[in-house]
Short mmCIF file of C-alpha atoms in Angstrom, two decimals:
data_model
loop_
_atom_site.label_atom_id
_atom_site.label_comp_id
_atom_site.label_asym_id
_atom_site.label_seq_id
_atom_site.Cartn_x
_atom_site.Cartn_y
_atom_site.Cartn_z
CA UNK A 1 -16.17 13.92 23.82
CA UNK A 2 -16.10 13.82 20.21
CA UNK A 3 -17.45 17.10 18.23
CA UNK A 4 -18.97 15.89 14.84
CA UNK A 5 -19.45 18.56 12.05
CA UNK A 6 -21.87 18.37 9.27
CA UNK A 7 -20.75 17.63 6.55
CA UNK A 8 -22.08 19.78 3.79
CA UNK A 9 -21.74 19.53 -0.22
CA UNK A 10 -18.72 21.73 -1.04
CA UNK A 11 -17.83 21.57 -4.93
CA UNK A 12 -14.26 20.07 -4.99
CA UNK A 13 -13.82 18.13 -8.43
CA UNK A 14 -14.20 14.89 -8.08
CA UNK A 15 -10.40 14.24 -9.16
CA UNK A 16 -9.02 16.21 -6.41
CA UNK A 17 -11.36 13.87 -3.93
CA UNK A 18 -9.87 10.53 -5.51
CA UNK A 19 -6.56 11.71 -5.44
CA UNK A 20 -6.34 13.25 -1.95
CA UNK A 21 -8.41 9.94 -0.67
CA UNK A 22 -6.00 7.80 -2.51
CA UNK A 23 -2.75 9.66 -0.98
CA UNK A 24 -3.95 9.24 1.97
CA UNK A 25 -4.98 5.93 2.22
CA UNK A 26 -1.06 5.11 0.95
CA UNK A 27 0.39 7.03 3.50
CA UNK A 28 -2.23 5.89 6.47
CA UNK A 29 -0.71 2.25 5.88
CA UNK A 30 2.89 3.19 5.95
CA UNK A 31 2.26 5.23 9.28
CA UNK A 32 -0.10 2.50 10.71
CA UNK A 33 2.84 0.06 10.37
CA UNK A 34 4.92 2.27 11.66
CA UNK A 35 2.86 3.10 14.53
CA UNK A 36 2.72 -0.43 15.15
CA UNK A 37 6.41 -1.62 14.61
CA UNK A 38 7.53 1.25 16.97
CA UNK A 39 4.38 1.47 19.52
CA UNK A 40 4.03 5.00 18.48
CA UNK A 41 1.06 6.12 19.93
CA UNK A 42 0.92 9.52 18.91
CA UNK A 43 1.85 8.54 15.32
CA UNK A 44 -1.66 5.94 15.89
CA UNK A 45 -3.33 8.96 16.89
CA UNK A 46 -2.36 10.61 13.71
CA UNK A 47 -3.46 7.42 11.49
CA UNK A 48 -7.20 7.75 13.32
CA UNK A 49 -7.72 11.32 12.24
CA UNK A 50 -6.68 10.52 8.75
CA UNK A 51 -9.19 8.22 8.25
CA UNK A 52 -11.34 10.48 9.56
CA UNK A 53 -10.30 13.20 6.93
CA UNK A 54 -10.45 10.43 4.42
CA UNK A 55 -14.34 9.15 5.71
CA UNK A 56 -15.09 12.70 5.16
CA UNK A 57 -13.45 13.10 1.44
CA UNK A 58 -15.69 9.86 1.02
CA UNK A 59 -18.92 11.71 1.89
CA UNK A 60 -17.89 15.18 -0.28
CA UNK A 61 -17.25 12.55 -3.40
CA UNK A 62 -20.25 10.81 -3.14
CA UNK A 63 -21.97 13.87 -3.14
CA UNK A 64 -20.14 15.16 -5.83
CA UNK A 65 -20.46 12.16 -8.28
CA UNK A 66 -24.87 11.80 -7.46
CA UNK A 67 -24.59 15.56 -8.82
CA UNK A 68 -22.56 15.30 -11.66
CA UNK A 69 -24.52 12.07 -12.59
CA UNK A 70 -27.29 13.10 -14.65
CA UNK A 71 -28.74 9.88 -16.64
CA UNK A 72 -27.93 6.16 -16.71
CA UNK A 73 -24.92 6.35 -18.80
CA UNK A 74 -23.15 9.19 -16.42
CA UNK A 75 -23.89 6.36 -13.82
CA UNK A 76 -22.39 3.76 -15.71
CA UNK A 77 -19.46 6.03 -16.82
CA UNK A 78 -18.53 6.97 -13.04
CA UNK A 79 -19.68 3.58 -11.08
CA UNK A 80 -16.03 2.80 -11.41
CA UNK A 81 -15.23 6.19 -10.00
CA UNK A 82 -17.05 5.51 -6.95
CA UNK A 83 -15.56 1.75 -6.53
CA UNK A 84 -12.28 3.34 -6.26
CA UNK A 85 -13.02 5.52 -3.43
CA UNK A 86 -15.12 3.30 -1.61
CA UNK A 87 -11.70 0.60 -2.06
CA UNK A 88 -9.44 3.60 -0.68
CA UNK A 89 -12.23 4.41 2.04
CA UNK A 90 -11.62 0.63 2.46
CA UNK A 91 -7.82 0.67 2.80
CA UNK A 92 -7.79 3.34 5.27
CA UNK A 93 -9.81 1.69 7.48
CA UNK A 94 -7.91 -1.19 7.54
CA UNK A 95 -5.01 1.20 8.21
CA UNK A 96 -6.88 2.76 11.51
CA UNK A 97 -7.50 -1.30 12.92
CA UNK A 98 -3.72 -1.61 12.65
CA UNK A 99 -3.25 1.49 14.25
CA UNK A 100 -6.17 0.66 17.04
CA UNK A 101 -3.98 -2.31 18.04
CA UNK A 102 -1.50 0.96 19.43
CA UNK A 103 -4.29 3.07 20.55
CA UNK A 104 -6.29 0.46 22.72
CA UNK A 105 -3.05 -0.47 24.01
CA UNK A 106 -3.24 -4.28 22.87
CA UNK A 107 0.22 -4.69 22.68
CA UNK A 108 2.00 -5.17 19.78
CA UNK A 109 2.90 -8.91 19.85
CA UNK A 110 6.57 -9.85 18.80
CA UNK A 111 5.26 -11.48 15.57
CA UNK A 112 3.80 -8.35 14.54
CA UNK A 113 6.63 -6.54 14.78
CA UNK A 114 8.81 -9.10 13.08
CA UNK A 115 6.06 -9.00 9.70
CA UNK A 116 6.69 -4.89 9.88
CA UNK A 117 10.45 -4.96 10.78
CA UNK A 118 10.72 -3.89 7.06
CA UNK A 119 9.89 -0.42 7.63
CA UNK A 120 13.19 -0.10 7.70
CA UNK A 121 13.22 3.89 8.19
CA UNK A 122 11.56 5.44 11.04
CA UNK A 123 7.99 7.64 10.30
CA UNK A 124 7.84 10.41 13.17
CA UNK A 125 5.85 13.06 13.87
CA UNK A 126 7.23 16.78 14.86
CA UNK A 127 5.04 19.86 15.82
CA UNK A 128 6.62 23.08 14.39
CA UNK A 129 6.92 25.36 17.32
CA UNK A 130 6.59 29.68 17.08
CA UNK A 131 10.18 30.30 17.32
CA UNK A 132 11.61 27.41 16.27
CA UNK A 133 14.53 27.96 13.42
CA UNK A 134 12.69 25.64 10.64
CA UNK A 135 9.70 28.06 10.92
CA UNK A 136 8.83 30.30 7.82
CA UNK A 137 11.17 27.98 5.63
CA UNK A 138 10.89 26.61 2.58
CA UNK A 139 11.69 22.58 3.04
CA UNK A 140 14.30 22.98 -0.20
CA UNK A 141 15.85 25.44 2.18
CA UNK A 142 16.79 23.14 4.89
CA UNK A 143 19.75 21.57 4.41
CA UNK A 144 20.21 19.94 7.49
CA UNK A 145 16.82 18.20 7.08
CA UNK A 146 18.87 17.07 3.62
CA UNK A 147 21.96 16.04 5.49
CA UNK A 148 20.58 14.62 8.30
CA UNK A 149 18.91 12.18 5.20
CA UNK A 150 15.18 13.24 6.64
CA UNK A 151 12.41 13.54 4.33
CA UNK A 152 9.02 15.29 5.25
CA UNK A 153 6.64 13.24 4.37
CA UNK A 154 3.11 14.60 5.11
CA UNK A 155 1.97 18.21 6.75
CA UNK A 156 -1.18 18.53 8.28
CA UNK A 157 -1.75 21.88 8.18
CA UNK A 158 -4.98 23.05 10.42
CA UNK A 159 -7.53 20.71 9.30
CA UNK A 160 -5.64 19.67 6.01
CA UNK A 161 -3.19 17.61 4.68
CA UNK A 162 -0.45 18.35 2.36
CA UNK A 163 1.09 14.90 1.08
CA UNK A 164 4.45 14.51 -0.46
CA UNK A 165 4.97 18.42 -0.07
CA UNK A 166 7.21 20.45 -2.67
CA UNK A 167 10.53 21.83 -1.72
CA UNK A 168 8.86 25.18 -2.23
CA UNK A 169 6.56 24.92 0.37
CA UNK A 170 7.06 27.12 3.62
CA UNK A 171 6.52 25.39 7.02
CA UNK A 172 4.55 27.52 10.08
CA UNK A 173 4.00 27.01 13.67
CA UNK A 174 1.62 24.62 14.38
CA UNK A 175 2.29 22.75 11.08
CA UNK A 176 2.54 18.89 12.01
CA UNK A 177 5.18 17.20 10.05
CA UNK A 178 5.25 13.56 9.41
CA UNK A 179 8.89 12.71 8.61
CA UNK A 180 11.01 9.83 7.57
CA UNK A 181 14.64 8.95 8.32
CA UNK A 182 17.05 6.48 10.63
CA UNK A 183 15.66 6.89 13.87
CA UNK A 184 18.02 9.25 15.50
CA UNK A 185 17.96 11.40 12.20
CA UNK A 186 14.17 11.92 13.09
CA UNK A 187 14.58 12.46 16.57
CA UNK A 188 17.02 15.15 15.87
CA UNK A 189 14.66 16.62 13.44
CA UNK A 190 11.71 16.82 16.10
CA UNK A 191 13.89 18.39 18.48
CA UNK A 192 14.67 21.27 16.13
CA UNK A 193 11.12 21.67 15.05
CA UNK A 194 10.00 21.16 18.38
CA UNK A 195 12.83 24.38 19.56
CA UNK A 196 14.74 22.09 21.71
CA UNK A 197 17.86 22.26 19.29
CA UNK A 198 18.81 24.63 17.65
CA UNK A 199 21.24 23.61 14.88
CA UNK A 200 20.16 24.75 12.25
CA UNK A 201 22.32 25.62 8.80
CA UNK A 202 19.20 26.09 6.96
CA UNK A 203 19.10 29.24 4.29
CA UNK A 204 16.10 31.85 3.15
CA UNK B 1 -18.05 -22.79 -12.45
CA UNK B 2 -16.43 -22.54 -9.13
CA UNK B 3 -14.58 -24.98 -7.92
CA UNK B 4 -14.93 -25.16 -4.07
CA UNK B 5 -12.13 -26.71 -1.81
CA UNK B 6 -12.72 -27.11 1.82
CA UNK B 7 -10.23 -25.57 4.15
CA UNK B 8 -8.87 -28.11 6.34
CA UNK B 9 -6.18 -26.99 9.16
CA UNK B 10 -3.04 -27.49 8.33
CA UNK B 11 0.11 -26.43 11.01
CA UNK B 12 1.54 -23.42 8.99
CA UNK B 13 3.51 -21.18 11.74
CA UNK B 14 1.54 -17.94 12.15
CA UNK B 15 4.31 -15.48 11.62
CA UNK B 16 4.55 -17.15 8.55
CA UNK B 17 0.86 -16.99 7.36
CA UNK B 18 0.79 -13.49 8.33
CA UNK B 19 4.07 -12.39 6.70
CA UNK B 20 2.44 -13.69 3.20
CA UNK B 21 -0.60 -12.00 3.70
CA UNK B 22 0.98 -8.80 4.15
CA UNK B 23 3.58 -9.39 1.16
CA UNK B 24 0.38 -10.58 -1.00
CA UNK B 25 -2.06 -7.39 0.23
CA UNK B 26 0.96 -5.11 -0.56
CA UNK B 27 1.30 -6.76 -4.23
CA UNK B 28 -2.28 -6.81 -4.69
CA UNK B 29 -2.87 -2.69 -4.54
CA UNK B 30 -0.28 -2.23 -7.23
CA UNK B 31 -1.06 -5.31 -9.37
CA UNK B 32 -5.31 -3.61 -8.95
CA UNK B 33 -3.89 -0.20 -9.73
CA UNK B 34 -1.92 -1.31 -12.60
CA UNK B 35 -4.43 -3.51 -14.08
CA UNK B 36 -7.05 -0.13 -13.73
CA UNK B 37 -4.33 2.11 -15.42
CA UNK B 38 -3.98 -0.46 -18.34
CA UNK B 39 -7.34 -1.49 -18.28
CA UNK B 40 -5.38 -4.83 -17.75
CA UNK B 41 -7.74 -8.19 -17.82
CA UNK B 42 -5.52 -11.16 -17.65
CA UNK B 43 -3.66 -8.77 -14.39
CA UNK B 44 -7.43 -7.91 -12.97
CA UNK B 45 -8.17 -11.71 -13.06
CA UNK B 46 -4.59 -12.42 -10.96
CA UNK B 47 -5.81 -10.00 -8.07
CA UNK B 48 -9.05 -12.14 -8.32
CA UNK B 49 -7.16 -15.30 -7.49
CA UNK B 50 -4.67 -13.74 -5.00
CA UNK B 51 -7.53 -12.52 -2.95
CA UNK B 52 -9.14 -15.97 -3.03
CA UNK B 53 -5.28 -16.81 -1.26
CA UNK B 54 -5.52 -14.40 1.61
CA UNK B 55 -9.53 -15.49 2.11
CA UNK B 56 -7.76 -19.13 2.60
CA UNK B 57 -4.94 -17.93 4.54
CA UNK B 58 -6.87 -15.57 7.02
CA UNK B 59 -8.95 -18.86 7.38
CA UNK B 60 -5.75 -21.09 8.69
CA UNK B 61 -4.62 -18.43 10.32
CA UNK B 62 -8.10 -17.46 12.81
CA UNK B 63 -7.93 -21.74 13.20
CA UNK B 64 -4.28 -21.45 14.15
CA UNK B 65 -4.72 -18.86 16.78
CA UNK B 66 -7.69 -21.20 17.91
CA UNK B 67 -5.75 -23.63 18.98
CA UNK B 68 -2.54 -21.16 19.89
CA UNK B 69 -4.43 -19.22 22.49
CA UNK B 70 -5.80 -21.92 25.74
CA UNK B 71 -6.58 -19.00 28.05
CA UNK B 72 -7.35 -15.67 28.58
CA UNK B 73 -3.83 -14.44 28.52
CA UNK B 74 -2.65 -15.88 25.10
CA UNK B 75 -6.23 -14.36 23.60
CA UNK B 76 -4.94 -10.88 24.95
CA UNK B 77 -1.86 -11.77 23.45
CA UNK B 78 -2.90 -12.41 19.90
CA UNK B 79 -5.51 -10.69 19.09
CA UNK B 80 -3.11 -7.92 17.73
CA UNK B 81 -2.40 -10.46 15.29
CA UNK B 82 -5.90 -11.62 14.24
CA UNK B 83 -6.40 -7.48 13.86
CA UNK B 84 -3.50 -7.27 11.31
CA UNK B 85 -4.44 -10.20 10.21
CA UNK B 86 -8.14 -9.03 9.19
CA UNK B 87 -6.80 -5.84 8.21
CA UNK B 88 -4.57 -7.17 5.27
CA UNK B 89 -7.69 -9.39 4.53
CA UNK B 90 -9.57 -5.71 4.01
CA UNK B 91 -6.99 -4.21 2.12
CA UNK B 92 -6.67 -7.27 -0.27
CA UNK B 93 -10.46 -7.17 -0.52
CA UNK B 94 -10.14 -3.23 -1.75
CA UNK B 95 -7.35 -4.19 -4.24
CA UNK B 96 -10.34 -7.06 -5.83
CA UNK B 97 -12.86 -4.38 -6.12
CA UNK B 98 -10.50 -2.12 -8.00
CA UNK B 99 -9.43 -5.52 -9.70
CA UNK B 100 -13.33 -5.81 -10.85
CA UNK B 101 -13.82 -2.28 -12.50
CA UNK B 102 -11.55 -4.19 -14.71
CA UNK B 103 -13.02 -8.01 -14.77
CA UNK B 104 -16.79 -6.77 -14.96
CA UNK B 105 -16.11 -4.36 -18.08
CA UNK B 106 -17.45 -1.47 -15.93
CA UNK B 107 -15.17 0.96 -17.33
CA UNK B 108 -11.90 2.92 -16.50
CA UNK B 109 -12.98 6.50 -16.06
CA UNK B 110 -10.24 8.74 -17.22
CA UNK B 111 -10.32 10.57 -13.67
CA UNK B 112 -9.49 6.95 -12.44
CA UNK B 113 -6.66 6.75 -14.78
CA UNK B 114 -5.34 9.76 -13.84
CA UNK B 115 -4.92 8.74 -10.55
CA UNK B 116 -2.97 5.95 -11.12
CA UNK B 117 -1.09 7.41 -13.74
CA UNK B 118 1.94 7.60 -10.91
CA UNK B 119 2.46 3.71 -11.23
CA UNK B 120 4.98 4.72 -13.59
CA UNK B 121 6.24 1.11 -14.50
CA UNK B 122 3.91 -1.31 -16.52
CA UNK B 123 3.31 -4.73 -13.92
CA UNK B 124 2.19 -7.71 -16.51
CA UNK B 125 1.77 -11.11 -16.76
CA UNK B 126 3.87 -13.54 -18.53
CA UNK B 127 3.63 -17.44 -18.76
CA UNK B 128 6.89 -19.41 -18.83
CA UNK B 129 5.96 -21.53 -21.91
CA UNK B 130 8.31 -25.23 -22.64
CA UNK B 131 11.13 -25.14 -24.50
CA UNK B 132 11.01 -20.91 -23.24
CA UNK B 133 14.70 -20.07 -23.32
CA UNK B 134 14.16 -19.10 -20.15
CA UNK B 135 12.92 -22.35 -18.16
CA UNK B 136 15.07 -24.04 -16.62
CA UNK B 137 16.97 -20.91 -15.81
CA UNK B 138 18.05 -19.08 -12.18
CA UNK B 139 16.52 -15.50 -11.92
CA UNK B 140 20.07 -14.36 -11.77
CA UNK B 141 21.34 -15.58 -14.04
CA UNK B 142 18.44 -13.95 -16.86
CA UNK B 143 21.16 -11.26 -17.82
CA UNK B 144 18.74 -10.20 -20.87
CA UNK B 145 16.17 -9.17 -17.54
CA UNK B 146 18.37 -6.86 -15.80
CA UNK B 147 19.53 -5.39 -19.35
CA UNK B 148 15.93 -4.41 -19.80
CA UNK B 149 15.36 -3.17 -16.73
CA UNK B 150 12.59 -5.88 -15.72
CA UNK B 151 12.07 -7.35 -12.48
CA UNK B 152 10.26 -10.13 -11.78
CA UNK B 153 8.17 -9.55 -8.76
CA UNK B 154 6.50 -12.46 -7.45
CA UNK B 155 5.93 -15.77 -9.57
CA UNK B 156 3.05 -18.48 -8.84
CA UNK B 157 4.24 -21.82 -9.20
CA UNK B 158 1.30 -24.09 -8.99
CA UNK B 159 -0.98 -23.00 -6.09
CA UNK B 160 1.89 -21.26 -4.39
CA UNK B 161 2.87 -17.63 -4.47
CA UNK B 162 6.41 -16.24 -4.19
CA UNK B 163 7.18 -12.70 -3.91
CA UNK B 164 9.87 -10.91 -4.23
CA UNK B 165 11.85 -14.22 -5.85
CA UNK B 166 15.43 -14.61 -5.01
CA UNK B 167 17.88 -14.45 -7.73
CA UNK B 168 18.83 -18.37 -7.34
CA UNK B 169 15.66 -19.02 -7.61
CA UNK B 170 14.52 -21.30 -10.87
CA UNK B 171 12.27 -20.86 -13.24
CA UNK B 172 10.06 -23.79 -14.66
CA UNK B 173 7.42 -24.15 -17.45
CA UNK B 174 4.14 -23.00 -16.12
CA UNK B 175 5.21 -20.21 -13.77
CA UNK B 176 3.23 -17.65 -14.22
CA UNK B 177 5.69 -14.63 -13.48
CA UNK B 178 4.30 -10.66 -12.74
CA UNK B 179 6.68 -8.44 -13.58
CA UNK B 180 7.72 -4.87 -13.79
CA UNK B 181 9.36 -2.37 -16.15
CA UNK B 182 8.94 -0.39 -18.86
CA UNK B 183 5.90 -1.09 -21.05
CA UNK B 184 8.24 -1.79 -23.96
CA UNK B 185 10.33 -4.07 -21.96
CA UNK B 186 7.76 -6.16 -20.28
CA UNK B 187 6.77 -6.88 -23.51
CA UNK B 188 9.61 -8.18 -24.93
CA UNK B 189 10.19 -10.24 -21.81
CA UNK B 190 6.87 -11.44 -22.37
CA UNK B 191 7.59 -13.07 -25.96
CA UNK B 192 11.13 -14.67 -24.46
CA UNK B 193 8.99 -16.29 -21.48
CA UNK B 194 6.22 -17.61 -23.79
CA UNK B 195 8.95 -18.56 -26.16
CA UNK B 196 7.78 -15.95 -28.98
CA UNK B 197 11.21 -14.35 -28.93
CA UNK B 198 14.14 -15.79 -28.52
CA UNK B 199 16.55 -13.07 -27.80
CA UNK B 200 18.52 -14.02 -25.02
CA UNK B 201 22.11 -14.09 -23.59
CA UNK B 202 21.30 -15.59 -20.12
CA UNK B 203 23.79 -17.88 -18.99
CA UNK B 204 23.08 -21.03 -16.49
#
């Protein structure tokens, strides 16, 4: 059963909105033909709560811009504004009907495939586990995530997201990680984040 | 005025149809967020007519899988593709509407700008003109292009699209050829194509 939260006016500036929305709806398509290329459903799953996050950044910025509109030439100066969103609202949804293809189990027909079989690197997701080495470090600080030629792509951290996240940023438990690497690269990743391995070189 | 052509079925393999759409969706959000950056008409007016493409391609493409599917099973089948299908159709019809902030003079709102101030190479238009030193050429064989760092990204020849050219492939006068670089570099390649300039070392 679905749980659907109010959305209420928060004041985020209207940049941050566009920006975050537009991220998103970048990364959504990568994943969504990733999901699809590979069958990946929980990767699918991960491209339907994005455009979730992403229907709600829609709301906040419409909000946002009726406020900061106060006359006819505001309107006219940030019409454009709200095109753009509504185009990246747009693009993530398209994202989330590729994905739905994985989700509703459709099958993923051979031709499909073949039109994504350019991703040529693998997008993965990896929980980080309580006690797993990689947790409380700094991404710059792993060096096997380096060598292993895996980058982290996306966190979603609680209820946000943290795209294209700096080296200085420190990973927790619970943090889900969307990385990108050759496929067994990945899968070693998600083991270690996941505690299963443990070989890990990485420094404080 | 518009000029309307009917759509009449023609026997174009679906994999293929499908693969272009992708390719010309894909092209489409960076030529529309390139155009917005630049405030870029003659490039806004080129995501007009590429989306007018994918309309007529997702059109042979839904009569296509008409006549592919003859029961229940091949409908099961393929509608995976008819969902990508329709979802590079959306995405193409997002890149438009950022396309027509440009087209319909609305405006590009600095926030907007901002944004897309991470397409850090300039995309632009440039018409191979006759007697161009550079008609009549192979792609590869444009040493003055690769000296300058620009690279041609997709050239329409007539009705036709082709993206992401090969190098043996040959220019001829009337191509109209987007391509990307530095903003002082597309320029320049701009006034060899159009036969402004005639700086160039390519060899045949």
């Amino acid at each position: 059963m679905p749980h659907f939260n109010k959305i209420e006016y928060k004041p985020i500036p209207v940049r941050e909105l566009l920006l975050e929305m537009k991220n998103l709806s970048e990364l959504m398509i990568d994943l969504a033909y990733s999901a699809a290329l590979f069958n990946d459903k929980p990767l699918a799953e991960v491209v339907m709560e994005l455009e979730e996050r992403v229907d709600t950044l829609a709301y906040l910025l419409d909000m946002e811009i009726m406020v900061a509109a106060r006359d006819a030439k505001d309107a006219e100066a940030l019409v454009g504004v709200s095109t753009v969103a509504a185009a990246t609202d747009k693009i993530s949804d398209a994202a989330a009907d590729i994905a739905g293809i994985v989700t509703h189990n459709i099958g993923v027909h051979p031709i499909v495939s073949d039109i994504f079989d350019k991703v040529e690197k693998h997008l993965t997701k990896a929980t980080v586990k309580d006690g797993s080495s990689i947790a409380g470090k700094q991404i710059g600080k792993l060096g096997f995530a380096s060598r292993l030629g895996v980058d982290i792509i996306a966190i979603r951290r609680n209820k946000d997201w943290i795209i294209d996240p700096k080296d200085s940023e420190r990973l927790f438990p619970g943090d889900v990680l969307i990385t990108r690497g050759a496929p067994q690269a990945v899968k070693e990743f998600q083991e270690i984040s996941e505690g299963v391995a443990t070989k890990v070189e990485a420094k404080m």
